[in-house]
mmCIF file of C-alpha atoms in Angstrom:
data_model
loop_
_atom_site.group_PDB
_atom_site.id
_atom_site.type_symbol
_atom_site.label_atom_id
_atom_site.label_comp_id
_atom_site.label_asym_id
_atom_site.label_seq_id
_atom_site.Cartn_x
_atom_site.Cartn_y
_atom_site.Cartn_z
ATOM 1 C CA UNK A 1 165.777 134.036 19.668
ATOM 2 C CA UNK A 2 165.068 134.512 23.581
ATOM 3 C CA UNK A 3 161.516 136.328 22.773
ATOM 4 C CA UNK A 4 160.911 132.693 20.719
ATOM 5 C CA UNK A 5 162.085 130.802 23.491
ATOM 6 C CA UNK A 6 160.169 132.082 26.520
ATOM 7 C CA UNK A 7 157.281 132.023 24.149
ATOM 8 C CA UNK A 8 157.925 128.052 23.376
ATOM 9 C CA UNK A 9 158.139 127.566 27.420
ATOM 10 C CA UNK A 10 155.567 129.612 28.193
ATOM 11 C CA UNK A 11 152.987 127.461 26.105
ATOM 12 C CA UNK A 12 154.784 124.061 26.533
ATOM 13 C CA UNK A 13 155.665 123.946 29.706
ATOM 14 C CA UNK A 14 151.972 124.393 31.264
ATOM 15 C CA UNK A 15 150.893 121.889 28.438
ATOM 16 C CA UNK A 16 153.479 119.072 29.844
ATOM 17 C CA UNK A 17 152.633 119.922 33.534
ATOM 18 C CA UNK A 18 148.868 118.976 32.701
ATOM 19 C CA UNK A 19 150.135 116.393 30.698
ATOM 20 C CA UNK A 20 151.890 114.452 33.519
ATOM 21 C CA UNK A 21 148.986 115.634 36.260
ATOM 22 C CA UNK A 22 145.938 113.885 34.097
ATOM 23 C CA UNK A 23 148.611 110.914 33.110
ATOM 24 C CA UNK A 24 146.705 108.595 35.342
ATOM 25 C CA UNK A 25 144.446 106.908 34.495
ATOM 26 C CA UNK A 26 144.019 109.062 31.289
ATOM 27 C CA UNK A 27 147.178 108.726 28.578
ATOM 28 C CA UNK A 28 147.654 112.597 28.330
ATOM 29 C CA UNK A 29 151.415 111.788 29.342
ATOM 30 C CA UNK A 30 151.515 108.575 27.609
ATOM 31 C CA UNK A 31 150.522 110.718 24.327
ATOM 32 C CA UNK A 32 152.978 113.568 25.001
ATOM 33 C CA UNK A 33 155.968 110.546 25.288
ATOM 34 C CA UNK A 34 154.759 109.256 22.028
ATOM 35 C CA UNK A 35 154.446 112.389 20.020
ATOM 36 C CA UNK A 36 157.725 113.674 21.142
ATOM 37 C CA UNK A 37 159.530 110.266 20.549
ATOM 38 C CA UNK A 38 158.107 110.050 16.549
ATOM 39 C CA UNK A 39 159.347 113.607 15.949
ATOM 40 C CA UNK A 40 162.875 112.803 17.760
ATOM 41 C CA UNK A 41 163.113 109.794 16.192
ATOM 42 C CA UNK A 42 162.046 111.196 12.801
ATOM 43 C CA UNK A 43 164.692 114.017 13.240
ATOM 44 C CA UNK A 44 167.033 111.601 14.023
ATOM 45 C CA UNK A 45 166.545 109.786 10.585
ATOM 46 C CA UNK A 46 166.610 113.109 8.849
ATOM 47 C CA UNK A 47 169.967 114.257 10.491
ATOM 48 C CA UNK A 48 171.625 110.440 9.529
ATOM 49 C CA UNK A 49 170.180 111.421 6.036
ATOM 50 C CA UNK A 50 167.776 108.560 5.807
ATOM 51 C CA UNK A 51 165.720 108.831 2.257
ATOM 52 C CA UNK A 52 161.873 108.845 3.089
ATOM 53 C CA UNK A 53 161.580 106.013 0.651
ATOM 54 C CA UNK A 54 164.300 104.030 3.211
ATOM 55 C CA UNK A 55 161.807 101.391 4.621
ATOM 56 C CA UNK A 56 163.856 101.195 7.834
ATOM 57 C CA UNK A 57 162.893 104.876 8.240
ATOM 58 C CA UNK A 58 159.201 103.539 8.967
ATOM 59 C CA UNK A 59 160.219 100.427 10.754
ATOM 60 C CA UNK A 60 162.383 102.557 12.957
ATOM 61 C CA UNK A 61 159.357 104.982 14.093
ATOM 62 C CA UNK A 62 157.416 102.341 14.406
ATOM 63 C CA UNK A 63 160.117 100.389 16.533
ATOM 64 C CA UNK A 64 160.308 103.537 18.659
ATOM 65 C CA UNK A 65 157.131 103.874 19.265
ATOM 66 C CA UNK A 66 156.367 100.365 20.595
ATOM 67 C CA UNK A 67 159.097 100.835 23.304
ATOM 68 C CA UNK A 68 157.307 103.832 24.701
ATOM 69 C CA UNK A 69 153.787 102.255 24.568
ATOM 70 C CA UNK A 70 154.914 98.602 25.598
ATOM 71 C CA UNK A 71 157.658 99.667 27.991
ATOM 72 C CA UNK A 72 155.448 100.507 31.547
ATOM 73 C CA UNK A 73 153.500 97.108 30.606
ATOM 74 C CA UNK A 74 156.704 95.307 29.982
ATOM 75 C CA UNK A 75 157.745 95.942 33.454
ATOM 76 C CA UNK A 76 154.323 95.585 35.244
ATOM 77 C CA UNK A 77 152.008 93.294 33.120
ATOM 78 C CA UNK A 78 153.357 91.331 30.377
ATOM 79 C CA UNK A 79 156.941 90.522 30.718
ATOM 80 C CA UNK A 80 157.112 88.876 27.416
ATOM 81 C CA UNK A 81 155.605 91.491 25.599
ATOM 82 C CA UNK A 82 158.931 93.962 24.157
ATOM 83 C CA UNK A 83 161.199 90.712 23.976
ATOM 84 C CA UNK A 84 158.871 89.237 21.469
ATOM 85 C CA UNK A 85 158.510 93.169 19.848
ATOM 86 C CA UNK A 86 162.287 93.337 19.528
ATOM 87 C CA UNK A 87 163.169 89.857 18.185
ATOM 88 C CA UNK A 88 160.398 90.523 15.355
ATOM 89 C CA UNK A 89 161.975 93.987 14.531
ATOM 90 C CA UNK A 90 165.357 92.149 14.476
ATOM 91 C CA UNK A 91 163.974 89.594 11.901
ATOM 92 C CA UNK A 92 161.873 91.812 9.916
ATOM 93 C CA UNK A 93 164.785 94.320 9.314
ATOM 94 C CA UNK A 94 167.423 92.179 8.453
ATOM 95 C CA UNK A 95 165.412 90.462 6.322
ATOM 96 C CA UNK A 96 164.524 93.904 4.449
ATOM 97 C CA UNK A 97 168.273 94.251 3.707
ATOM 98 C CA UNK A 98 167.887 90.942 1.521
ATOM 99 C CA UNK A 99 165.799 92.550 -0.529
ATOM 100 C CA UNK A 100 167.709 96.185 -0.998
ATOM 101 C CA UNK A 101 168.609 96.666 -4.561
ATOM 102 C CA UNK A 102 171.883 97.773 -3.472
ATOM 103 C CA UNK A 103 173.838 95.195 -1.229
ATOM 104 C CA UNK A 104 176.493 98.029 -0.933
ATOM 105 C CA UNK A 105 176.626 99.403 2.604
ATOM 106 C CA UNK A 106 173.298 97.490 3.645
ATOM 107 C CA UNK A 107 173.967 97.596 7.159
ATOM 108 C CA UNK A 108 174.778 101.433 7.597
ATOM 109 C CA UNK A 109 170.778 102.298 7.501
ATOM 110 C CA UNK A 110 170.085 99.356 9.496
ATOM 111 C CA UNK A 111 172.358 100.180 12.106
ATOM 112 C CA UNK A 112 171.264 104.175 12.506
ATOM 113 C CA UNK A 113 167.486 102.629 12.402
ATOM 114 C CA UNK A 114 168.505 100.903 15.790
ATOM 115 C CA UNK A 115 170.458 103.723 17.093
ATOM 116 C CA UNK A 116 167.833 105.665 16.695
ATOM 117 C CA UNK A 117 164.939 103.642 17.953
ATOM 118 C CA UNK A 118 166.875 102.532 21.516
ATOM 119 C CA UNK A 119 168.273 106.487 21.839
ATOM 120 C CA UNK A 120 165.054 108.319 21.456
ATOM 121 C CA UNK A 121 162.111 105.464 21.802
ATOM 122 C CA UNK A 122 163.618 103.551 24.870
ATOM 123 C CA UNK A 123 165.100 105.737 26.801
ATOM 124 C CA UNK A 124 162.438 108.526 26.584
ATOM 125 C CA UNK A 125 160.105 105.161 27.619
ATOM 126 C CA UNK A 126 161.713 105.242 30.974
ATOM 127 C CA UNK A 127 159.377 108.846 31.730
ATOM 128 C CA UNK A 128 156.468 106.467 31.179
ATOM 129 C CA UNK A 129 157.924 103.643 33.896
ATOM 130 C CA UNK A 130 158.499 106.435 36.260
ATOM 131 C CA UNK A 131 155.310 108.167 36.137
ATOM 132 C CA UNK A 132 154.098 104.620 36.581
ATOM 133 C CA UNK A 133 155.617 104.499 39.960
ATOM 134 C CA UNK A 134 154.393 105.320 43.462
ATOM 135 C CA UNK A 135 154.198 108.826 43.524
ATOM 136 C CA UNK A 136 155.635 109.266 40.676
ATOM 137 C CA UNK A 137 153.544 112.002 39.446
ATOM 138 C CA UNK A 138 155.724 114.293 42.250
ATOM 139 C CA UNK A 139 158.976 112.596 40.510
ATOM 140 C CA UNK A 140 158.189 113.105 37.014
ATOM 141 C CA UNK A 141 157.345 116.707 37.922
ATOM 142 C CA UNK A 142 160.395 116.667 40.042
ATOM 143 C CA UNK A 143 163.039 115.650 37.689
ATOM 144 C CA UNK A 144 161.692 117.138 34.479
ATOM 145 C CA UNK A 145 161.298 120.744 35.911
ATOM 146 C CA UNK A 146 164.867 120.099 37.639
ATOM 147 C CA UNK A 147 166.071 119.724 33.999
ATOM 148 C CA UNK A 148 164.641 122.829 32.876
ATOM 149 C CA UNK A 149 166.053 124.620 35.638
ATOM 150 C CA UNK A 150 169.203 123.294 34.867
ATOM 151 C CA UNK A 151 168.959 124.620 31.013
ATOM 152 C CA UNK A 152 167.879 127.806 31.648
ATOM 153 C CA UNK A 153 170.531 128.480 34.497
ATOM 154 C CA UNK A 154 173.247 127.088 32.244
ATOM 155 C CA UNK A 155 172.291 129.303 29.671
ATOM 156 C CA UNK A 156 171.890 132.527 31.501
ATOM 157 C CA UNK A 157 175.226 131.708 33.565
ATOM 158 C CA UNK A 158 177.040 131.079 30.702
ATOM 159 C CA UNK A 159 176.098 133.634 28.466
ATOM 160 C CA UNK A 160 176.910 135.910 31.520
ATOM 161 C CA UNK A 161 180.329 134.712 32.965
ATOM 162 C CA UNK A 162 181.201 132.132 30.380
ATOM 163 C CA UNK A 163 184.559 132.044 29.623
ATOM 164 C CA UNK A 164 186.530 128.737 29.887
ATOM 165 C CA UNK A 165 185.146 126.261 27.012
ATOM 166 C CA UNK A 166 184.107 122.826 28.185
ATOM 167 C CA UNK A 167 184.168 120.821 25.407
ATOM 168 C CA UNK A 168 184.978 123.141 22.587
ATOM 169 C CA UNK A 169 185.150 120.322 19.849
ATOM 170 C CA UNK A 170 181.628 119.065 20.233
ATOM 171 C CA UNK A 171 180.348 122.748 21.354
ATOM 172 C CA UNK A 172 181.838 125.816 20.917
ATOM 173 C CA UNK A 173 179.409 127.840 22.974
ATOM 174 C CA UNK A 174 179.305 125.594 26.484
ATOM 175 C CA UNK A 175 181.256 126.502 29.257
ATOM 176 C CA UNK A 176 182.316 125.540 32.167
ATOM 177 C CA UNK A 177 180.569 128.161 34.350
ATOM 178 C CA UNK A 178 177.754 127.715 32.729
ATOM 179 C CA UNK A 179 177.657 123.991 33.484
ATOM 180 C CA UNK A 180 178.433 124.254 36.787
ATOM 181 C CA UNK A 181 175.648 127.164 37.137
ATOM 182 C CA UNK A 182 173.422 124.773 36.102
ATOM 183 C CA UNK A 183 174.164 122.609 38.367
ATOM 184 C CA UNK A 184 173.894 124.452 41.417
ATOM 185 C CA UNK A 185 170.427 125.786 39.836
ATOM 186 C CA UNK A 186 169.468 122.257 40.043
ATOM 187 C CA UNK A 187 170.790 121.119 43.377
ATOM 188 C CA UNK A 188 168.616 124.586 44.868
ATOM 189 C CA UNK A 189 165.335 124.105 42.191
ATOM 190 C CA UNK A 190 165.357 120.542 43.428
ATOM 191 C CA UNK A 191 165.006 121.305 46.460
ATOM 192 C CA UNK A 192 162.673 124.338 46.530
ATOM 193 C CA UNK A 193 160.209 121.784 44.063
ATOM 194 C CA UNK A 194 160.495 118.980 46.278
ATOM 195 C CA UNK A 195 159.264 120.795 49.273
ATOM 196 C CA UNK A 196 156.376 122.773 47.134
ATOM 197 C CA UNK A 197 155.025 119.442 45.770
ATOM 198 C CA UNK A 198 155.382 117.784 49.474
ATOM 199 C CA UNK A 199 153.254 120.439 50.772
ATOM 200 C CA UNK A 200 150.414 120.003 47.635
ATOM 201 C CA UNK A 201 150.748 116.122 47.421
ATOM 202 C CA UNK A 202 152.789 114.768 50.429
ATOM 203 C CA UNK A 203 155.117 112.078 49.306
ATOM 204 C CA UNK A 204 158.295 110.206 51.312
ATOM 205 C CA UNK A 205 161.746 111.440 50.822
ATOM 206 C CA UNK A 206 164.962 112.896 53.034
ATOM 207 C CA UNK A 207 166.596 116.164 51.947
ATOM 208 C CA UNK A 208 169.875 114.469 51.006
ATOM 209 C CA UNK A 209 168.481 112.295 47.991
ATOM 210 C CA UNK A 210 166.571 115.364 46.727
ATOM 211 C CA UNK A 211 170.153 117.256 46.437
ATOM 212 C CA UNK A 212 171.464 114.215 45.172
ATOM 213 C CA UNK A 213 168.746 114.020 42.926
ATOM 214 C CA UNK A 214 169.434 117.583 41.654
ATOM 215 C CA UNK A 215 172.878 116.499 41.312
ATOM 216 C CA UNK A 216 172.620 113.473 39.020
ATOM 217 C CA UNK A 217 169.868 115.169 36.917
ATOM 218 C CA UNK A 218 171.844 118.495 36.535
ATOM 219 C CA UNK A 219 174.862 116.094 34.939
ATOM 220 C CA UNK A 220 173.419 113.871 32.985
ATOM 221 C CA UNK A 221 170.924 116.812 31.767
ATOM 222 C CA UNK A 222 174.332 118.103 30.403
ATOM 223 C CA UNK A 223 175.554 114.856 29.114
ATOM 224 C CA UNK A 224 172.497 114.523 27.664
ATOM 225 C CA UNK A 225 173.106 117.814 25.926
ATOM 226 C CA UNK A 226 176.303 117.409 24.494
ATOM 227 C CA UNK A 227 175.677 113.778 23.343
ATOM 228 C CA UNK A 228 173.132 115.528 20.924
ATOM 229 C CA UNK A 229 175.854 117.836 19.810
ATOM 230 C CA UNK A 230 178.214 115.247 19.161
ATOM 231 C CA UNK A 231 175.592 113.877 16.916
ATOM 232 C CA UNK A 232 174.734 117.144 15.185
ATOM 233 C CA UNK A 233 178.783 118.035 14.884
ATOM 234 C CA UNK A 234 179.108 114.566 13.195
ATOM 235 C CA UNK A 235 176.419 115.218 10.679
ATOM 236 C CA UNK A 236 177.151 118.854 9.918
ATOM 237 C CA UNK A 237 173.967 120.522 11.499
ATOM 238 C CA UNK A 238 173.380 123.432 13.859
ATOM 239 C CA UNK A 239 170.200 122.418 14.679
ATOM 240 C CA UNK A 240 168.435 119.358 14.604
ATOM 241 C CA UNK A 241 164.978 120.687 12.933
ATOM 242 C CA UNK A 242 162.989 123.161 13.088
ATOM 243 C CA UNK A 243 159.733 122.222 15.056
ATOM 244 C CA UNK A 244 160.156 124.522 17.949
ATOM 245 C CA UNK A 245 160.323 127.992 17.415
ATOM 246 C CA UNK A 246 164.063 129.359 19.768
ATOM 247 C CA UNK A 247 164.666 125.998 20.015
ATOM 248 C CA UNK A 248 165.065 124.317 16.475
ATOM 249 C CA UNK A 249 163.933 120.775 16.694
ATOM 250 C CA UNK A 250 162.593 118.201 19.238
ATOM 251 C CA UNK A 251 165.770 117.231 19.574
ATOM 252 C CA UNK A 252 167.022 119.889 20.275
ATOM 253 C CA UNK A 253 164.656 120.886 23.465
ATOM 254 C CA UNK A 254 164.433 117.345 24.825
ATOM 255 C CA UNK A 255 168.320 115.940 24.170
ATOM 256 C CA UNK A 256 168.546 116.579 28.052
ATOM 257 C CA UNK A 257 165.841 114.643 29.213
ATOM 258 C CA UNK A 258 167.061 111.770 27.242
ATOM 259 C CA UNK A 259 169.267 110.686 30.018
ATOM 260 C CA UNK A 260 167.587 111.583 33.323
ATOM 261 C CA UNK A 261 164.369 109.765 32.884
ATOM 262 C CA UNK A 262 166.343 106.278 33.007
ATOM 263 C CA UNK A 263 168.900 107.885 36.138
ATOM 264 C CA UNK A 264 166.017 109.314 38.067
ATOM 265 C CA UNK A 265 164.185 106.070 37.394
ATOM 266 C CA UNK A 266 166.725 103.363 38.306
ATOM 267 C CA UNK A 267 167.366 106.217 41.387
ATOM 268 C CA UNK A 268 164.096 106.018 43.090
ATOM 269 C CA UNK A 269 163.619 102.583 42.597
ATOM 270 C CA UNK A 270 167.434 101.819 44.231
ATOM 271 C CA UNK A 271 167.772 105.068 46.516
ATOM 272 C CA UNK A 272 164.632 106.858 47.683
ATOM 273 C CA UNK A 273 163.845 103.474 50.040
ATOM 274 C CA UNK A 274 166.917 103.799 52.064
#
């Protein structure tokens, strides 16, 4: 399993920093968001148990997918662009529940199709919107390489000292030392990335908002986690599919950047100017 995983990072991870570094004014980035959002999306049908005759399962993806490619124009071009997108989906899918043969629990498909369209499609979006801000090419590479510090000292901490369970009825294997590992890994990767990207591509920032930063992305990277586990503990799974190899599913590698993208977001925007 860790041979598979250090194999998965060692091809992805040079694959997403190219990704985000040709993002502008080419869509490599733009792509990546997309690709990852129909798979997690698409995984997230498959673990609610959605049949792939469900017509919702198609509207959903495609629901998802429009917040990630309208989102950074929603907030810097057309401002009436997703509120027109999301009142059609509204229509459209309620109307398709007319027209079930089965009136009988009508709304449970409808509702998972929105769950999972606003908690993989939108928030995953808000990577877009950031990379769309000033410098934030140095952010995005900030806060997603924070997270993966984060998982992989987590991991390694815990599977070394582990030994108090932190939230043994959603995951038995997560610790507290191994949460709070992770969190000091970010506070210190935070900080040692900040000042390597300020050397190659010199952008504003003091040293107390980067350990901040490191702070808020380390937590909700771990919220992030063990909202996915909820979700897999709920439907019965151990992994949410089988895409990556060490990692099981998209899901399952990307639950913790589900969060930060929106924090780190809202946080530069609100923060970084004071």
């Amino acid at each position: 399993m860790l041979k598979h995983r250090v194999i998965t990072a060692a091809v992805g991870v040079p694959l997403l920093i190219l990704a985000i570094w040709f993002g502008d004014p080419w869509p490599w980035f733009t792509l990546l968001i997309a690709a990852v959002t129909l798979a997690g999306t698409y995984e997230f049908y498959r673990m609610a148990k959605f049949d792939r005759r469900e017509p919702l399962l198609y509207l959903g993806l495609l629901w998802s997918l429009a917040f990630v490619l309208l989102s950074p124009h929603y907030l810097y071009r057309r401002p009436d662009v997703l509120p027109i997108v999301v009142t059609t989906t509204m229509l459209i899918s309620l109307i398709c529940l007319l027209r079930r043969p089965g009136k009988d629990g009508a709304f449970h498909n409808w509702a998972w199709a929105i769950a999972g369209a606003l908690y993989v499609g939108w928030m995953l979006s808000y990577w877009l919107n950031l990379r769309a801000l000033a410098d934030g090419q140095n952010w995005v590479y900030l806060a997603i390489l924070t997270t993966f510090i984060n998982d992989t000292g987590a991991f390694f901490i815990g599977r070394a000292r582990g030994k108090r369970k932190l939230a043994p009825a959603i995951s038995a294997a997560k610790t507290w030392e191994g949460a709070i590992g992770g969190l000091i890994c970010a506070i210190l990767g935070a900080i040692i990335i900040a000042m390597v990207l300020n050397l190659l591509f010199p952008f504003t920032f003091k040293y107390w908002q980067i350990v901040l930063l490191g702070f808020l992305v380390g937590l909700f990277a771990q919220l992030g986690d063990l909202v996915e586990s909820l979700l897999k503990r709920n439907m019965g799974l151990k992994e949410s599919g089988n895409l990556l190899p060490g990692h099981g599913g998209i899901l399952d590698r990307f639950d913790s950047l589900i969060f930060v993208g929106a924090v780190i977001y809202y946080y530069v925007l609100f923060i970084i100017p004071l």
